Structure formats: C-alpha cells, structure tokens
Coordinates of C-alpha atoms in Angstrom, one line a residue:
Chain A
X1 CA -30.5 1.0 60.7
X2 CA -28.0 4.3 60.3
X3 CA -27.8 7.0 62.3
X4 CA -30.2 10.0 60.9
X5 CA -29.1 12.6 58.3
X6 CA -27.8 15.9 59.6
X7 CA -30.8 18.9 59.2
X8 CA -29.1 20.8 56.3
X9 CA -30.0 24.5 56.3
X10 CA -28.8 27.2 54.2
X11 CA -26.7 28.4 56.9
X12 CA -25.2 25.1 57.9
X13 CA -24.6 23.5 54.4
X14 CA -21.0 24.3 54.2
X15 CA -20.1 22.2 57.2
X16 CA -22.6 19.0 56.1
X17 CA -21.6 19.4 52.4
X18 CA -18.2 19.0 53.1
X19 CA -18.3 16.1 55.8
X20 CA -20.7 14.2 52.9
X21 CA -17.0 14.2 51.4
X22 CA -15.4 12.9 54.0
X23 CA -14.0 16.5 54.4
X24 CA -13.8 18.6 58.4
X25 CA -14.0 22.2 57.6
X26 CA -15.4 25.2 59.3
X27 CA -16.2 29.0 58.1
X28 CA -13.3 31.3 58.1
X29 CA -13.7 35.4 57.8
X30 CA -11.8 36.4 54.7
X31 CA -11.2 39.5 56.4
X32 CA -10.3 39.0 60.1
X33 CA -9.3 35.3 59.6
X34 CA -11.4 34.2 62.4
X35 CA -13.0 30.8 62.9
X36 CA -16.4 30.2 63.4
X37 CA -18.8 27.2 64.1
X38 CA -21.2 26.5 64.0
X39 CA -21.5 28.4 60.7
X40 CA -23.3 31.9 60.3
X41 CA -23.7 34.6 57.8
X42 CA -21.2 37.0 59.5
X43 CA -18.4 37.5 61.2
X44 CA -19.2 38.2 64.7
X45 CA -15.9 39.5 65.3
X46 CA -15.6 42.3 62.3
X47 CA -19.2 42.2 60.8
X48 CA -17.3 41.0 57.2
X49 CA -19.8 38.8 55.0
X50 CA -17.0 37.5 53.1
X51 CA -16.4 34.1 54.4
X52 CA -13.7 31.4 53.4
X53 CA -13.9 27.6 54.0
X54 CA -10.9 26.6 56.2
X55 CA -9.7 22.6 56.2
X56 CA -9.1 21.7 59.5
X57 CA -6.8 19.4 61.1
X58 CA -9.2 16.7 62.5
X59 CA -7.1 16.6 65.8
X60 CA -8.1 17.9 69.3
X61 CA -9.1 16.6 72.7
X62 CA -11.9 15.6 74.5
X63 CA -13.5 18.9 76.5
X64 CA -16.3 16.8 77.8
X65 CA -18.1 13.8 77.2
X66 CA -21.0 11.2 78.3
X67 CA -22.6 7.9 78.3
X68 CA -26.3 7.8 76.7
X69 CA -28.4 5.1 78.7
X70 CA -32.1 6.2 77.8
X71 CA -34.0 7.3 75.9
X72 CA -33.0 5.6 73.0
X73 CA -33.9 6.2 69.4
X74 CA -33.7 3.0 67.0
X75 CA -31.0 4.5 64.7
X76 CA -28.2 4.5 67.5
X77 CA -26.6 1.8 69.5
X78 CA -26.7 2.0 72.8
X79 CA -24.7 3.0 75.2
X80 CA -24.1 6.2 72.6
X81 CA -20.8 8.1 73.8
X82 CA -21.0 11.7 72.9
X83 CA -17.9 13.9 73.3
X84 CA -17.4 17.7 72.8
X85 CA -14.2 18.0 71.1
X86 CA -12.1 20.9 71.0
X87 CA -10.2 20.8 68.0
X88 CA -6.3 22.3 67.5
X89 CA -7.8 25.3 65.6
X90 CA -9.9 26.2 68.5
X91 CA -13.4 25.2 67.4
X92 CA -15.8 22.8 69.4
X93 CA -17.9 20.3 67.9
X94 CA -20.3 17.6 69.2
X95 CA -19.5 14.4 68.3
X96 CA -19.1 10.8 68.7
X97 CA -16.5 8.5 70.2
X98 CA -16.0 5.4 68.8
X99 CA -13.4 2.8 69.0
X100 CA -13.4 3.4 72.8
X101 CA -14.9 1.4 75.8
X102 CA -17.4 3.7 77.8
X103 CA -15.1 3.0 80.8
X104 CA -12.2 4.4 78.9
X105 CA -13.1 8.2 78.3
X106 CA -10.9 10.9 79.4
X107 CA -11.6 14.3 79.6
X108 CA -8.2 15.9 77.7
X109 CA -7.5 12.8 75.6
X110 CA -6.2 13.4 72.1
X111 CA -8.5 12.4 69.1
X112 CA -8.7 12.3 65.6
X113 CA -11.4 12.4 63.2
X114 CA -13.0 10.0 60.7
X115 CA -16.1 9.8 59.0
X116 CA -19.2 7.7 59.3
X117 CA -22.3 7.2 57.1
X118 CA -25.3 9.0 58.1
X119 CA -28.7 9.1 56.4
X120 CA -30.1 7.2 53.2
X121 CA -28.3 8.4 50.8
X122 CA -24.7 7.8 51.7
X123 CA -23.6 11.1 53.6
X124 CA -20.8 11.0 56.1
X125 CA -20.7 13.0 59.3
X126 CA -17.8 13.4 61.2
X127 CA -16.6 11.3 64.3
X128 CA -13.9 11.1 66.5
X129 CA -11.7 8.2 67.9
X130 CA -8.6 8.3 70.2
X131 CA -5.4 9.5 68.3
X132 CA -3.1 7.3 66.9
X133 CA -5.7 4.1 67.0
X134 CA -6.3 2.8 63.3
X135 CA -9.5 0.5 63.1
Chain B
X1 CA -37.2 49.1 86.0
X2 CA -38.0 50.7 89.2
X3 CA -37.9 48.8 92.4
X4 CA -41.5 47.9 93.6
X5 CA -43.3 49.5 91.0
X6 CA -45.2 46.3 89.8
X7 CA -46.6 43.4 91.2
X8 CA -48.0 39.8 90.6
X9 CA -51.3 40.2 91.9
X10 CA -52.7 36.8 90.4
X11 CA -51.8 32.8 90.1
X12 CA -53.5 30.3 89.0
X13 CA -52.6 26.6 87.9
X14 CA -54.7 23.5 86.5
X15 CA -53.7 19.9 88.4
X16 CA -50.1 19.0 87.5
X17 CA -50.5 15.1 85.9
X18 CA -49.2 13.0 83.7
X19 CA -52.1 12.8 81.3
X20 CA -54.1 15.9 81.3
X21 CA -56.9 14.7 78.6
X22 CA -56.9 18.0 77.2
X23 CA -55.2 20.5 74.9
X24 CA -52.5 23.0 76.0
X25 CA -54.8 25.7 74.9
X26 CA -57.2 24.3 76.9
X27 CA -54.9 24.2 80.3
X28 CA -54.1 27.6 79.6
X29 CA -57.4 28.7 79.4
X30 CA -57.9 27.3 82.4
X31 CA -55.4 28.3 84.6
X32 CA -55.6 32.4 83.1
X33 CA -59.1 31.9 84.8
X34 CA -58.2 30.6 87.7
X35 CA -55.2 33.8 87.7
X36 CA -58.1 36.3 87.3
X37 CA -60.4 34.9 89.7
X38 CA -57.3 34.6 92.5
X39 CA -57.0 38.5 91.8
X40 CA -60.8 39.7 91.5
X41 CA -60.0 41.0 87.8
X42 CA -61.9 40.0 84.7
X43 CA -60.9 39.1 81.2
X44 CA -61.8 42.8 80.1
X45 CA -59.1 44.0 82.7
X46 CA -56.1 42.5 80.6
X47 CA -54.6 44.4 77.9
X48 CA -51.3 42.8 77.9
X49 CA -50.2 39.2 77.1
X50 CA -46.5 37.8 77.9
X51 CA -45.3 34.1 77.1
X52 CA -41.8 32.4 76.4
X53 CA -40.6 30.6 73.3
X54 CA -41.1 26.6 73.0
X55 CA -44.6 27.4 73.5
X56 CA -47.3 25.3 71.9
X57 CA -49.9 28.2 72.7
X58 CA -51.0 30.5 70.0
X59 CA -52.1 34.0 71.1
X60 CA -54.7 34.5 68.6
X61 CA -56.3 31.4 69.9
X62 CA -56.2 32.3 73.4
X63 CA -57.4 35.5 73.0
X64 CA -60.3 34.2 71.4
X65 CA -60.8 31.4 73.8
X66 CA -60.4 33.7 77.0
X67 CA -62.1 36.5 75.3
X68 CA -59.8 39.1 75.8
X69 CA -61.7 42.1 74.1
X70 CA -58.5 44.0 73.1
X71 CA -54.9 43.0 73.7
X72 CA -52.5 45.7 73.4
X73 CA -49.1 44.4 74.0
X74 CA -47.8 41.0 73.9
X75 CA -44.2 39.7 74.0
X76 CA -42.6 36.2 73.9
X77 CA -39.1 35.6 75.7
X78 CA -36.5 34.0 74.2
X79 CA -34.8 31.2 75.3
X80 CA -37.7 28.4 76.1
X81 CA -37.3 27.4 79.8
X82 CA -34.3 29.6 80.4
X83 CA -36.5 32.3 79.9
X84 CA -39.6 31.7 82.0
X85 CA -38.7 34.1 84.6
X86 CA -38.3 37.0 81.8
X87 CA -41.9 36.9 81.9
X88 CA -42.1 39.3 84.7
X89 CA -39.4 42.0 83.7
X90 CA -41.2 41.9 80.1
X91 CA -44.4 42.6 82.2
X92 CA -42.9 45.1 84.4
X93 CA -41.1 46.9 81.7
X94 CA -44.9 47.3 79.7
X95 CA -46.5 47.9 82.6
X96 CA -44.1 50.5 83.6
X97 CA -43.7 52.4 80.6
X98 CA -47.7 52.3 80.2
X99 CA -48.0 50.4 77.4
X100 CA -50.3 47.7 79.3
X101 CA -52.1 47.9 82.6
X102 CA -53.0 44.2 83.2
X103 CA -50.6 41.2 82.0
X104 CA -51.0 37.6 82.0
X105 CA -47.9 35.4 81.7
X106 CA -48.7 31.7 81.5
X107 CA -47.4 28.3 80.1
X108 CA -49.1 25.6 79.3
X109 CA -47.5 22.0 78.3
X110 CA -48.4 18.7 77.6
X111 CA -44.6 17.3 78.7
X112 CA -46.0 14.1 79.1
X113 CA -48.6 13.0 77.1
X114 CA -48.2 15.6 74.1
X115 CA -47.4 14.7 70.8
X116 CA -43.7 14.1 71.8
X117 CA -42.8 13.4 75.4
X118 CA -40.5 16.8 75.9
X119 CA -37.8 14.1 77.0
X120 CA -38.1 12.1 74.3
X121 CA -35.6 10.7 72.0
X122 CA -36.3 13.3 69.2
X123 CA -34.2 13.2 65.9
X124 CA -35.5 16.5 64.9
X125 CA -36.2 19.7 66.8
X126 CA -40.4 20.0 67.2
X127 CA -42.6 22.1 65.6
X128 CA -43.2 23.9 68.6
X129 CA -39.2 24.2 69.4
X130 CA -38.8 26.2 66.1
X131 CA -35.8 28.6 66.0
X132 CA -35.0 31.5 69.0
X133 CA -32.3 29.1 69.7
X134 CA -33.0 26.0 69.5
X135 CA -31.3 25.8 65.9
X136 CA -28.4 24.2 67.9
X137 CA -30.0 21.0 68.3
X138 CA -29.5 20.1 64.9
X139 CA -25.4 20.1 65.4
X140 CA -26.5 17.2 68.4
X141 CA -29.2 15.2 66.8
X142 CA -26.9 13.3 64.3
X143 CA -24.6 12.0 67.3
X144 CA -27.6 10.6 69.1
X145 CA -27.5 13.7 71.3
X146 CA -31.4 14.0 71.5
X147 CA -32.9 14.9 74.6
X148 CA -32.6 18.2 77.0
X149 CA -30.8 15.6 79.6
X150 CA -28.3 14.8 76.8
X151 CA -27.8 18.2 75.7
X152 CA -27.1 19.5 79.5
X153 CA -25.2 15.9 80.5
X154 CA -22.5 17.2 78.7
X155 CA -21.9 20.5 80.6
X156 CA -22.4 18.2 83.7
X157 CA -19.6 16.1 83.2
X158 CA -17.2 19.0 82.5
X159 CA -19.0 20.7 86.1
X160 CA -18.1 17.4 88.0
X161 CA -14.6 17.0 86.7
X162 CA -13.5 20.8 87.1
X163 CA -14.9 20.5 90.4
X164 CA -14.5 16.9 92.0
X165 CA -18.4 16.7 92.1
X166 CA -20.1 13.4 92.4
X167 CA -23.5 12.0 91.5
X168 CA -24.1 11.3 95.2
X169 CA -23.2 15.1 95.7
X170 CA -25.7 15.8 93.4
X171 CA -28.0 13.7 94.5
X172 CA -28.1 15.1 98.1
X173 CA -29.7 18.3 96.3
X174 CA -32.3 16.0 95.0
X175 CA -32.9 14.3 98.1
X176 CA -33.6 17.9 99.4
X177 CA -36.1 19.0 96.7
X178 CA -37.8 15.8 97.0
X179 CA -38.3 15.8 100.9
X180 CA -39.9 19.3 100.2
X181 CA -42.4 17.8 97.2
X182 CA -43.6 14.8 100.0
X183 CA -45.6 16.9 101.6
X184 CA -46.9 19.2 98.8
X185 CA -50.4 17.4 97.7
X186 CA -50.0 19.4 94.6
X187 CA -46.6 17.5 93.6
X188 CA -46.0 14.4 91.4
X189 CA -43.5 13.8 94.3
X190 CA -46.3 13.8 97.0
X191 CA -46.1 11.0 99.5
X192 CA -43.3 9.5 97.7
X193 CA -40.0 9.6 99.7
X194 CA -36.6 9.1 98.1
X195 CA -33.6 8.5 99.8
X196 CA -29.9 8.8 98.6
X197 CA -29.7 5.2 98.2
X198 CA -32.7 5.2 96.1
X199 CA -31.5 8.3 93.9
X200 CA -28.1 6.3 93.3
X201 CA -29.8 3.0 92.5
X202 CA -32.2 4.6 89.8
X203 CA -31.1 3.9 86.4
X204 CA -28.6 6.1 84.5
X205 CA -30.3 8.5 81.9
X206 CA -26.7 10.2 81.3
X207 CA -23.7 8.4 82.9
X208 CA -22.1 9.5 84.8
X209 CA -24.4 12.7 85.8
X210 CA -27.7 12.1 85.4
X211 CA -29.8 9.2 87.5
X212 CA -33.5 9.0 86.7
X213 CA -34.2 11.2 89.9
X214 CA -32.1 13.6 88.6
X215 CA -34.4 14.8 86.4
X216 CA -37.6 17.0 86.5
X217 CA -40.9 15.3 85.7
X218 CA -42.4 15.3 82.5
X219 CA -46.0 17.0 83.4
X220 CA -49.1 18.3 81.9
X221 CA -50.3 21.4 83.1
X222 CA -50.8 24.8 83.4
X223 CA -49.7 28.1 85.4
X224 CA -50.6 31.7 85.0
X225 CA -49.7 34.7 86.7
X226 CA -51.3 38.2 86.7
X227 CA -49.1 41.2 86.8
X228 CA -50.3 44.9 87.4
X229 CA -49.0 48.4 88.5
X230 CA -48.1 48.3 92.5
X231 CA -50.7 50.9 92.7
X232 CA -53.8 49.1 91.0
X233 CA -52.5 45.8 93.2
X234 CA -53.2 47.8 96.5
X235 CA -56.7 47.8 95.8
X236 CA -56.8 43.9 95.0
X237 CA -57.8 40.9 97.3
X238 CA -54.4 39.1 97.5
X239 CA -51.2 40.8 99.1
X240 CA -49.1 41.6 96.5
X241 CA -45.7 40.0 95.1
X242 CA -43.7 43.4 94.1
X243 CA -41.2 42.9 91.5
X244 CA -38.0 44.2 93.3
X245 CA -35.8 43.2 90.5
X246 CA -35.9 41.5 87.2
X247 CA -33.5 40.9 84.2
X248 CA -32.1 38.9 82.1
X249 CA -28.6 38.1 80.5
X250 CA -28.2 36.5 77.1
X251 CA -24.3 35.9 76.5
X252 CA -22.5 35.7 73.3
X253 CA -22.8 32.2 71.8
X254 CA -25.1 30.9 74.2
X255 CA -27.8 28.4 73.2
X256 CA -31.5 27.1 74.7
X257 CA -30.1 23.4 76.3
X258 CA -28.2 22.8 73.8
X259 CA -25.6 25.2 75.3
X260 CA -22.0 24.2 74.2
X261 CA -20.3 26.5 72.8
X262 CA -19.0 28.8 75.8
X263 CA -15.4 28.7 76.6
X264 CA -16.0 27.3 79.9
X265 CA -18.8 25.3 80.7
X266 CA -18.2 24.1 84.3
X267 CA -19.8 27.4 85.2
X268 CA -23.3 28.6 84.0
X269 CA -21.6 32.0 83.2
X270 CA -25.5 33.7 82.1
X271 CA -26.3 32.9 85.6
X272 CA -23.3 34.8 86.7
X273 CA -24.2 37.8 84.6
X274 CA -28.1 37.8 85.4
X275 CA -26.7 37.7 89.3
X276 CA -24.8 41.0 88.4
X277 CA -27.7 42.3 87.1
X278 CA -30.1 41.1 89.8
X279 CA -28.3 42.1 92.9
X280 CA -25.6 44.8 92.3
X281 CA -27.7 46.3 89.4
X282 CA -31.2 46.5 91.4
X283 CA -29.6 47.1 95.0
X284 CA -30.3 43.7 96.5
X285 CA -27.8 41.4 98.6
X286 CA -27.3 37.7 98.3
X287 CA -28.4 37.9 102.6
X288 CA -31.6 39.7 101.3
X289 CA -32.8 36.5 100.1
X290 CA -35.1 34.3 102.1
X291 CA -36.3 31.8 99.7
X292 CA -34.6 30.8 96.2
X293 CA -36.6 29.3 93.1
X294 CA -34.1 28.0 90.9
X295 CA -34.7 26.1 87.5
X296 CA -34.0 22.7 88.3
X297 CA -34.6 20.8 84.7
X298 CA -32.0 18.4 85.9
X299 CA -30.1 18.4 89.5
X300 CA -26.6 19.3 88.4
X301 CA -27.8 22.9 87.0
X302 CA -29.4 23.5 90.5
X303 CA -25.4 23.4 92.1
X304 CA -24.1 25.2 89.2
X305 CA -26.8 28.1 89.1
X306 CA -26.2 28.0 93.4
X307 CA -22.5 28.6 92.5
X308 CA -23.1 30.9 89.4
X309 CA -25.4 33.3 91.6
X310 CA -23.0 33.8 94.3
X311 CA -24.2 32.0 96.9
X312 CA -21.5 30.0 97.2
X313 CA -17.8 29.7 95.6
X314 CA -17.7 28.2 92.5
X315 CA -17.2 24.1 93.0
X316 CA -18.8 24.6 96.6
X317 CA -22.3 23.9 96.1
X318 CA -21.7 20.3 97.1
X319 CA -20.8 21.3 100.6
X320 CA -23.6 24.0 100.6
X321 CA -25.8 21.5 100.1
X322 CA -24.3 18.8 102.3
X323 CA -24.6 21.4 105.2
X324 CA -28.1 21.5 104.8
X325 CA -28.4 25.3 103.5
X326 CA -31.4 24.0 101.1
X327 CA -33.5 23.4 104.1
X328 CA -36.5 25.2 105.4
X329 CA -33.8 25.6 108.7
X330 CA -30.8 26.4 106.3
X331 CA -29.3 29.6 105.0
X332 CA -31.1 29.6 102.0
X333 CA -34.2 27.3 101.7
X334 CA -34.4 26.2 97.9
X335 CA -37.0 24.8 95.9
X336 CA -39.6 24.7 98.5
X337 CA -42.4 22.9 96.1
X338 CA -40.2 20.5 95.6
X339 CA -39.2 22.4 92.1
X340 CA -39.2 20.8 88.9
X341 CA -37.8 17.8 89.9
X342 CA -40.1 16.8 92.7
X343 CA -43.5 18.7 91.9
X344 CA -43.6 18.8 88.0
X345 CA -42.1 20.5 85.3
X346 CA -44.5 23.6 83.7
X347 CA -41.1 24.7 82.1
X348 CA -40.2 26.5 85.2
X349 CA -43.1 28.9 85.6
X350 CA -44.6 27.0 88.6
X351 CA -41.4 27.9 90.3
X352 CA -42.8 31.7 90.6
X353 CA -46.4 30.7 92.2
X354 CA -44.4 29.4 95.0
X355 CA -42.7 32.2 95.1
X356 CA -45.9 34.1 95.3
X357 CA -47.4 31.5 97.9
X358 CA -44.3 32.1 100.0
X359 CA -44.8 35.7 100.0
X360 CA -48.6 35.3 100.7
X361 CA -47.6 33.0 103.6
X362 CA -49.6 29.9 102.2
X363 CA -47.0 27.6 100.9
X364 CA -47.1 24.1 102.1
X365 CA -43.3 24.4 103.2
X366 CA -43.6 28.0 104.5
X367 CA -40.5 29.7 105.2
X368 CA -41.2 32.0 108.5
X369 CA -41.5 35.6 107.5
X370 CA -40.5 35.2 103.9
X371 CA -40.5 38.2 102.6
X372 CA -37.6 38.4 99.6
X373 CA -37.7 35.6 97.2
X374 CA -35.4 34.9 94.4
X375 CA -36.7 33.3 91.1
X376 CA -34.2 32.5 88.4
X377 CA -34.4 30.1 85.2
X378 CA -30.5 29.7 84.2
X379 CA -30.5 33.5 82.4
X380 CA -33.6 35.1 83.2
X381 CA -34.6 36.1 86.9
X382 CA -36.6 38.3 89.2
X383 CA -36.5 39.3 92.8
X384 CA -40.3 39.2 94.5
X385 CA -40.8 41.2 97.6
X386 CA -43.6 42.0 100.4
X387 CA -41.5 45.1 100.7
X388 CA -41.9 48.6 98.3

C-alpha cells in the first residue's frame, strides 16, 4: 500500500503540484525575494502578493529526526524515519529519510532530495537520503 | 488586565475514563452544571461562554441543552490545547470590560473512545481540528508524521540533542507526576505505581524521546469553570481563585502541535514570550509561585516549559527535576494532580481545576499555604491567587 497523497489546497498546490512532477520548489516573493514555506498568499516580510516559484537545490542538512514506532498506519512501513531538513536555501521541510539505517541518522548530516510515489494517482513527494548516496 | 479583578468561583468535572459512554455535548452539560452548583449560580446568571479550538462541542447545542436564556458574549481561543489557559484571559477581559458578567469555560473530550483516538494515526486532519493552526499538519501527514507525539517528537529530539538530555532525565519528571497521580482517586494513575525502570522499559512511541509512559492519557471527560468579577465572587460560597495575571503569546510561524518552523526548536520560545507577559508584564516573580500546573501532553515539553518559563536555565530542567524541585517539598511543586500524564487529558483544562483546589486547600496533594499558582499551556497562561 502506497503512502497517502498529500492534502492539496489552493494555498498548498504550488508545492505539491511541482513535487508530483519531480521538482522541489518554494514560493519566492517577486518583490523582496524572500523564500517561504509552507506556502501562503502574502509575503510576511513586505506584504507583496506577487509570487514566483523558486527551484530548490534539494540539498540540506538534518535539523532533527525521530523514529516512529507506534501507533501504526497501514500506509507506512515501520519504523518510520522522519526528519526536519534545513535546505541550503533556508527553507525547513518535514520529510522522511530513506537509504539510512535508523541508528545511523544524525543531526547535521547532509542529505539530498529524491521523490517517491504517494497516493493512487501516480503523484510523487520529496523525501531525502544521505548526500552522495545513490540507491 | 487588572490584577485580581476577576476570579474563578466554580469548578466542575465528570469522572475521567476511557469509555464515557456518552457524547461530548452531554459531558459538557454535566461538568457545567456541576461547576454552577459548586458556586451557587444558575444557568440564568451566565451570559458568557469561552472555549478553545479543536472543540467537538457546538455552542448553540450547548446553549439549548443547558438552557442558558441569553448569552451576550462568547469566544474560542486559538491553538487547541495550547490555548487552554487562554480561556482565563478571554473571560477576564470580557468581564472587566463589562461585556459579560458570568462566564463559563469548558472542555469536553472523548480522546479515547471518540470517533478517532486523539493520539491515533490519522492521515488527514480530523473534522474537529479544522483550521486555526492545524493546517500545518498537512505537511506532516504524507510522511507518516500522523500523531501529536510525532509532531512534538521532532522538536523534542532537537532539544535533547542541544542540551544532552536523556530519556532517563525526562523519565524522572514522569516518575514525579505519577507519584502525585498514584494517590489521586480521580486520576488514571490512581494506585498505579510507576518506577523509572518501568518508564524506561515501556515501549517506544517515538524513539529516542517518547516512551509510552511519556504520553498523557487519552481521556474521556469534561471540566468546566465559572468566572466572574471579584466583587461578585465575594458573595459566593467558595473562596475565590482570583486571576492575578492572564496572558497569551503566539509567535510568527508557530503552529499547534506540528510546530516546526520557528528557527530554534530546542526552546519553546512561545513560552518565553508568555512568561515575559505573565511575570514582568503583570508584576510577578518566579519566586512568588507556590505551585505550577504545566501542560504535559508529552513529558519532554514539561522540561522545555520549565526552562522557557524561567524556573531554571536552558538545558537545566533535567537537574532541576533530579534535585526534587517538582515534589511537594521542592521549590516548585508541579502538576500535583498527576498532570495530563497521570490524571488525564481533558485538553489542559483539568490543570486549572487543580490550581483552584490548591487555593481552596482541597487538593489531594495539598501544598501548605499555597496562595499563588501558575497555569500554563505552552503559549497561554494565568496566575491564580488568593491575594487581591
């Protein structure tokens, strides 16, 4: 069973629609250039409504992690290795770490993005693995 | 707000259980009528209602069930359980301004037997979570981060990493609140002793920060409070628990439980801001506090709040606790009903009932001459006192 598809709203679609095509993006204010995530309609810095979509490098470091044992949902394989990734561009994402034994995850470890299927319709979402590792 | 201008005059509750066998609406009706009986007021005396978000009870249903003839003011504090203590600042503000005279604050919950268990692995926000801060959960759920423990776990692991805190350090706080619960007949933990070894041997929920015994109880039940002016309080049967201070602090990028976007997650900086409002803002010192009631949905946030509120330095809660400061004879007896971990999880509001009991001198684990009690839930808080 594949993991559930993300809940896509009018405000969040910019991120998930790009992810479904294998791209990692964030909103960037078209006036002041500030990146923001999760998406929102207004720049919290300058109140501009003008927004562009910024491609992100997909490189970052593990800010925090956790190993989820219980309760379990049949859509996931346990234990689940969840991470907060601080991307090089200054955006923080909740995600999963793959290709890494649970006892090997470390705060500060460099990671890079890849994409895995989510939901029944062939969409993908970004997850991370240790940098420089190909599976 | 004016110090001591308002007071909690009545408290009521249902039993706390894992299977209430009746609806949240009914549970709310029962605790509210119990709270009114406690202070000798009638439904007709009430003209204000205050709750906080993630509430399964609809106000209109409540009004027609309890039979409130006329409600002139009502509100809901944002941030779910983190807003639980905000009912006191909302009520105090409404009463002081003259918009309301007698306000009922309430929470009814079936965290265990409801349609979805509160700690269950849901893949979409529940119907009662709605918006008001829970929108960030959608960014967690595709990654299996489905539960309150998993949302807070990410912050807790960063905290442990930053300050070298171990699961045993956290377990010592749990041992303390469970000792309180062990003698509290209303508590889930009544006559259920738990050692540090038991804590360490309980299964992982979220490794390496949350064992089973670090989690609050998923509880069915309800708590209600009646709040009115100090002037009116003096004519009522119970000793008033005056609201000495009440405040809230919601910061940019904060979410409810899935609160992952502040720069430094190793500190609860919403509680730092709250403490500035409550202490410096309202003229209290940490030393004034006789008892602390702190929202312990999961034990790591008990340590983090002790630090953020300024009772010890950052990273020092583990030593503060190991030194026995949370005990009855310690510097800061904390969660003397057993907390949300040991007594039960009425979404935070049962911590206020305990504060009122401490001031009345009727707590099971009574602190001698307790006159000033701090109640906090992450970003909302109040100081209740016998002094005006």
